[in-house]
Tab-separated table of C-alpha atoms in Angstrom:
chain	number	residue	atom	x	y	z
A	1	MET	CA	156.949	115.701	106.669
A	2	LYS	CA	156.263	117.450	103.388
A	3	ASN	CA	152.741	115.990	103.298
A	4	LEU	CA	152.123	117.064	106.878
A	5	LEU	CA	153.210	120.642	106.104
A	6	SER	CA	150.978	120.741	103.045
A	7	CYS	CA	147.951	119.625	105.071
A	8	PHE	CA	148.665	122.273	107.691
A	9	CYS	CA	148.878	125.060	105.087
A	10	LEU	CA	145.686	123.889	103.426
A	11	GLY	CA	143.789	123.852	106.738
A	12	PHE	CA	145.107	127.307	107.597
A	13	LEU	CA	143.893	128.712	104.263
A	14	LEU	CA	140.457	127.103	104.775
A	15	VAL	CA	140.091	128.719	108.194
A	16	LEU	CA	141.007	132.121	106.730
A	17	GLY	CA	138.524	131.614	103.982
A	18	CYS	CA	135.697	130.832	106.404
A	19	GLN	CA	136.434	133.874	108.505
A	20	SER	CA	136.596	136.223	105.514
A	21	GLU	CA	133.230	135.088	104.108
A	22	PRO	CA	130.467	137.625	104.897
A	23	ARG	CA	128.081	136.393	107.608
A	24	LYS	CA	124.716	135.405	106.275
A	25	ILE	CA	121.830	137.076	108.085
A	26	VAL	CA	118.990	134.662	108.613
A	27	PRO	CA	115.748	136.447	109.294
A	28	GLU	CA	114.316	135.529	112.701
A	29	VAL	CA	111.129	133.536	112.486
A	30	PRO	CA	108.694	134.670	115.144
A	31	LEU	CA	107.308	131.974	117.409
A	32	VAL	CA	103.612	131.438	116.829
A	33	ALA	CA	101.642	130.330	119.877
A	34	VAL	CA	99.458	127.359	119.167
A	35	PRO	CA	95.968	128.174	120.409
A	36	ALA	CA	94.549	125.877	123.058
A	37	LYS	CA	91.892	123.531	121.849
A	38	ILE	CA	88.508	125.006	122.649
A	39	VAL	CA	85.702	122.607	123.350
A	40	ALA	CA	82.490	124.186	122.148
A	41	ALA	CA	79.557	124.103	124.506
A	42	LYS	CA	76.825	121.716	123.500
A	43	LYS	CA	74.194	123.592	121.512
A	44	THR	CA	71.699	120.839	120.768
A	45	ALA	CA	69.120	120.475	123.510
A	46	ASN	CA	68.463	117.041	124.920
A	47	HIS	CA	65.192	115.341	124.041
A	48	ALA	CA	62.627	114.718	126.758
A	49	ALA	CA	63.607	111.069	127.017
A	50	THR	CA	67.225	112.047	127.693
A	51	VAL	CA	66.191	114.569	130.340
A	52	LEU	CA	64.078	111.902	132.053
A	53	SER	CA	66.930	109.387	131.952
A	54	LYS	CA	69.384	111.653	133.763
A	55	LYS	CA	69.962	111.150	137.479
A	56	GLU	CA	67.691	113.488	139.400
A	57	VAL	CA	69.231	116.205	141.538
A	58	PRO	CA	67.831	116.175	145.102
A	59	ILE	CA	65.536	119.145	145.688
A	60	LEU	CA	64.224	119.997	149.150
A	61	CYS	CA	61.104	122.066	149.738
A	62	TYR	CA	60.630	124.027	152.979
A	63	HIS	CA	57.649	126.108	154.053
A	64	ASN	CA	57.554	127.351	157.667
A	65	ILE	CA	60.587	127.518	159.953
A	66	ARG	CA	59.155	128.049	163.433
A	67	ASP	CA	58.310	126.290	166.683
A	68	PHE	CA	55.143	124.243	167.060
A	69	SER	CA	53.601	122.379	169.965
A	70	ALA	CA	53.084	118.670	170.343
A	71	SER	CA	49.336	119.283	169.994
A	72	ALA	CA	49.684	121.078	166.646
A	73	SER	CA	47.697	119.692	163.725
A	74	GLY	CA	49.232	117.127	161.420
A	75	ASN	CA	49.225	119.679	158.609
A	76	ILE	CA	51.283	122.149	160.647
A	77	LYS	CA	53.745	119.446	161.666
A	78	VAL	CA	54.294	118.388	158.052
A	79	TYR	CA	54.781	121.904	156.698
A	80	THR	CA	56.771	123.360	159.600
A	81	VAL	CA	60.381	122.675	160.600
A	82	LYS	CA	61.599	123.961	163.951
A	83	PRO	CA	64.564	126.380	163.776
A	84	PRO	CA	67.010	124.093	165.647
A	85	ALA	CA	66.054	121.217	163.330
A	86	PHE	CA	66.603	123.387	160.260
A	87	ALA	CA	70.037	124.428	161.546
A	88	GLU	CA	70.930	120.799	162.209
A	89	GLN	CA	69.807	119.782	158.727
A	90	MET	CA	71.923	122.431	157.015
A	91	LYS	CA	74.967	121.337	158.990
A	92	ALA	CA	74.310	117.686	158.141
A	93	LEU	CA	74.123	118.510	154.422
A	94	ALA	CA	77.389	120.440	154.601
A	95	ASP	CA	79.109	117.697	156.603
A	96	ALA	CA	77.967	115.127	154.035
A	97	GLY	CA	79.615	117.112	151.244
A	98	TYR	CA	76.517	118.512	149.562
A	99	GLN	CA	76.874	121.715	147.530
A	100	THR	CA	73.895	123.831	146.578
A	101	ILE	CA	73.240	124.570	142.942
A	102	LEU	CA	70.677	126.948	141.440
A	103	PRO	CA	68.106	126.535	138.657
A	104	GLU	CA	70.340	127.763	135.843
A	105	GLN	CA	72.910	125.071	136.616
A	106	LEU	CA	70.162	122.440	136.870
A	107	TYR	CA	68.753	123.559	133.515
A	108	ASN	CA	72.152	123.364	131.819
A	109	TYR	CA	72.723	119.898	133.292
A	110	LEU	CA	69.369	118.567	132.099
A	111	VAL	CA	69.284	120.235	128.698
A	112	PHE	CA	72.946	120.555	127.672
A	113	ASP	CA	74.746	118.001	129.872
A	114	GLY	CA	76.412	120.755	131.881
A	115	PRO	CA	78.650	119.875	134.854
A	116	LEU	CA	77.498	119.486	138.432
A	117	PRO	CA	79.394	119.176	141.724
A	118	ALA	CA	79.877	115.667	143.087
A	119	LYS	CA	76.910	116.001	145.478
A	120	PRO	CA	74.526	118.681	144.204
A	121	ILE	CA	71.334	119.747	145.954
A	122	LEU	CA	68.682	122.466	145.517
A	123	ILE	CA	67.124	124.013	148.612
A	124	THR	CA	63.786	125.702	147.921
A	125	PHE	CA	61.239	127.639	149.966
A	126	ASP	CA	57.540	128.121	149.226
A	127	ASP	CA	54.929	130.644	150.363
A	128	THR	CA	56.970	133.800	151.118
A	129	ARG	CA	57.318	133.418	154.887
A	130	GLU	CA	59.539	135.996	156.601
A	131	GLU	CA	61.464	133.393	158.615
A	132	GLN	CA	62.772	131.998	155.352
A	133	PHE	CA	64.867	135.174	155.216
A	134	THR	CA	65.619	135.748	158.907
A	135	ILE	CA	66.337	132.096	159.731
A	136	GLY	CA	66.574	130.105	156.487
A	137	ALA	CA	68.895	132.284	154.418
A	138	ALA	CA	70.932	133.272	157.469
A	139	GLU	CA	71.544	129.650	158.445
A	140	MET	CA	72.422	128.588	154.896
A	141	LYS	CA	74.918	131.425	154.614
A	142	LYS	CA	77.090	129.759	157.284
A	143	TYR	CA	77.850	126.974	154.789
A	144	GLY	CA	77.945	128.992	151.587
A	145	PHE	CA	74.529	127.607	150.583
A	146	LYS	CA	72.142	129.441	148.258
A	147	GLY	CA	68.440	128.765	147.814
A	148	VAL	CA	65.396	129.332	145.618
A	149	PHE	CA	62.532	131.372	147.070
A	150	PHE	CA	59.132	130.872	145.445
A	151	ILE	CA	57.058	133.992	146.107
A	152	MET	CA	53.278	134.505	146.237
A	153	THR	CA	53.081	138.134	145.230
A	154	VAL	CA	49.805	138.753	147.111
A	155	SER	CA	51.746	138.223	150.371
A	156	ILE	CA	54.577	140.704	149.788
A	157	ASN	CA	54.883	143.277	152.621
A	158	ARG	CA	52.160	141.640	154.718
A	159	PRO	CA	52.928	140.923	158.402
A	160	GLY	CA	54.824	137.647	158.743
A	161	TYR	CA	55.729	137.564	155.069
A	162	LEU	CA	58.707	138.768	153.061
A	163	SER	CA	59.006	142.456	152.246
A	164	LYS	CA	60.156	143.880	148.931
A	165	GLU	CA	63.443	144.815	150.569
A	166	GLN	CA	64.026	141.288	151.857
A	167	ILE	CA	63.210	139.775	148.468
A	168	LYS	CA	65.650	142.161	146.797
A	169	SER	CA	68.292	141.319	149.416
A	170	LEU	CA	67.863	137.591	148.784
A	171	SER	CA	68.387	138.113	145.075
A	172	ASP	CA	71.321	140.491	145.508
A	173	SER	CA	73.108	137.992	147.778
A	174	GLY	CA	73.044	135.230	145.156
A	175	ASN	CA	69.794	133.428	145.867
A	176	VAL	CA	67.135	132.946	143.202
A	177	VAL	CA	63.734	134.586	143.439
A	178	ALA	CA	61.012	132.676	141.583
A	179	ALA	CA	57.233	132.723	141.175
A	180	HIS	CA	54.569	130.841	143.150
A	181	THR	CA	51.467	132.538	141.635
A	182	TRP	CA	49.643	135.568	142.934
A	183	ASP	CA	47.517	133.953	145.666
A	184	HIS	CA	48.319	130.210	145.706
A	185	HIS	CA	45.295	129.324	143.584
A	186	MET	CA	45.466	125.800	142.093
A	187	VAL	CA	46.775	125.785	138.535
A	188	THR	CA	44.423	122.924	137.673
A	189	LYS	CA	41.421	125.252	138.156
A	190	TYR	CA	42.583	128.206	136.023
A	191	THR	CA	40.299	129.621	133.357
A	192	GLY	CA	40.193	132.806	131.304
A	193	ASP	CA	42.278	135.620	132.792
A	194	ASP	CA	43.618	133.421	135.616
A	195	TRP	CA	46.725	132.675	133.550
A	196	ASN	CA	47.530	136.363	133.335
A	197	VAL	CA	46.740	137.068	136.994
A	198	GLN	CA	48.567	134.028	138.395
A	199	LEU	CA	51.509	133.619	135.986
A	200	VAL	CA	52.243	136.750	133.959
A	201	LYS	CA	51.652	139.519	136.494
A	202	PRO	CA	53.569	137.862	139.391
A	203	LYS	CA	56.557	137.315	137.109
A	204	ALA	CA	56.543	140.981	136.065
A	205	LYS	CA	56.125	142.136	139.688
A	206	LEU	CA	59.090	140.092	140.918
A	207	GLU	CA	61.274	141.211	138.009
A	208	GLU	CA	60.440	144.802	138.908
A	209	ILE	CA	61.572	144.190	142.495
A	210	ILE	CA	64.825	142.319	141.817
A	211	GLY	CA	65.788	143.766	138.416
A	212	LYS	CA	66.467	140.306	136.970
A	213	PRO	CA	64.535	137.792	134.845
A	214	VAL	CA	62.318	135.342	136.728
A	215	LYS	CA	62.512	131.961	135.000
A	216	ASP	CA	61.168	129.433	137.517
A	217	PHE	CA	57.685	128.591	138.740
A	218	ALA	CA	56.381	126.320	141.516
A	219	TYR	CA	52.865	124.881	141.322
A	220	PRO	CA	50.725	125.543	144.417
A	221	PHE	CA	50.312	122.284	146.344
A	222	GLY	CA	52.521	120.686	143.684
A	223	LEU	CA	49.396	120.106	141.563
A	224	TRP	CA	49.666	120.356	137.774
A	225	ASN	CA	48.094	119.178	134.555
A	226	THR	CA	49.200	119.036	130.940
A	227	ALA	CA	46.956	121.977	130.030
A	228	ALA	CA	48.984	124.256	132.308
A	229	ILE	CA	52.380	123.568	130.756
A	230	PRO	CA	51.852	125.501	127.468
A	231	GLU	CA	50.582	128.487	129.467
A	232	ILE	CA	53.609	128.383	131.771
A	233	LYS	CA	55.919	128.235	128.753
A	234	LYS	CA	54.074	131.099	127.079
A	235	SER	CA	54.494	133.185	130.234
A	236	GLY	CA	58.282	132.944	129.912
A	237	TYR	CA	59.208	130.337	132.519
A	238	GLU	CA	61.965	127.800	131.759
A	239	MET	CA	61.150	125.258	134.459
A	240	GLY	CA	58.198	124.305	136.638
A	241	TYR	CA	58.480	122.526	140.015
A	242	ILE	CA	56.075	119.954	141.422
A	243	LEU	CA	56.328	117.743	144.497
A	244	SER	CA	57.169	114.063	144.640
A	245	THR	CA	54.747	112.830	141.983
A	246	LYS	CA	55.252	111.446	138.488
A	247	ARG	CA	56.907	113.703	135.910
A	248	ASP	CA	55.473	114.584	132.528
A	249	THR	CA	57.105	112.513	129.774
A	250	THR	CA	56.668	115.207	127.107
A	251	ASP	CA	57.791	118.274	129.096
A	252	PRO	CA	59.829	117.027	132.064
A	253	LEU	CA	61.390	120.461	132.571
A	254	TYR	CA	57.987	121.674	133.737
A	255	THR	CA	57.578	118.875	136.273
A	256	ILE	CA	60.817	119.009	138.265
A	257	ARG	CA	60.395	116.867	141.408
A	258	ARG	CA	60.914	118.077	144.968
A	259	ILE	CA	60.285	116.574	148.387
A	260	ILE	CA	58.741	118.449	151.319
A	261	VAL	CA	60.916	118.358	154.409
A	262	SER	CA	58.478	117.425	157.163
A	263	GLY	CA	58.717	118.757	160.682
A	264	THR	CA	58.183	115.192	161.891
A	265	TRP	CA	61.467	113.999	160.354
A	266	SER	CA	64.699	113.632	162.230
A	267	THR	CA	67.836	114.885	160.509
A	268	GLU	CA	68.814	111.286	159.834
A	269	GLY	CA	65.370	110.681	158.339
A	270	MET	CA	65.772	113.656	156.042
A	271	MET	CA	69.124	112.360	154.803
A	272	ARG	CA	67.627	108.938	154.169
A	273	SER	CA	64.737	110.506	152.262
A	274	ILE	CA	67.182	112.297	149.974
A	275	ASP	CA	68.842	108.994	149.108
A	276	SER	CA	65.604	107.070	148.628
A	277	SER	CA	63.680	109.762	146.718
A	278	PHE	CA	66.373	110.740	144.208
A	279	LYS	CA	68.093	107.588	142.999
């Protein structure tokens, strides 16, 4: 009993002692947020061999979007797609899950391994025809598609061709305006001042109209040679577009492949051509 009482008194004194001791103030340590890991964008450009080894993005090339008769020439039939067929093709692309990309995204994919959607596609138009705006762009808009419009500057404001206002509207609505020379003269025949007339001046004219840099160039008839590539580079273009011929192994960015969508193709034929041409 005596031992029990002693233990009780000792415990009581210890409690009193703890309560009487001044409280220690521990300074609050602020929480420091740990920054998220930032993955730096790739800065080293891919070599030509790497660019050539990458899976090609399908690129379609349209010219005229208008009706033609059964007796029309073979050339007209190849370069002209009827409006109902164009509408059907855009719907088929959307239904198949394709998403349009633009040249900047293609460039970043080829040069810096940038990301692409699961089923990317570029839709391009050559030769400045007015129906590319009134029918082409209007139809693509239904599916959120954007396109690339290669302009011959000699044609601007002429009847049946795009006006300055339409070109500006295309650019302002998210499409890309690009160069297709002054008058569709073959690049393989340029000499002397032709480079300035066909490459430099059209680029400056289009930039004046849209208020943005013009970085892309399409060869008339898809014809190119190695002598043209340094001149195209010097003129300030980042990429050059051909048709479905062999690419240059030294400068593949200046021989980007496209296929012409023929007016003789069915929609199913066009879809098959995409698969077979861009493996």
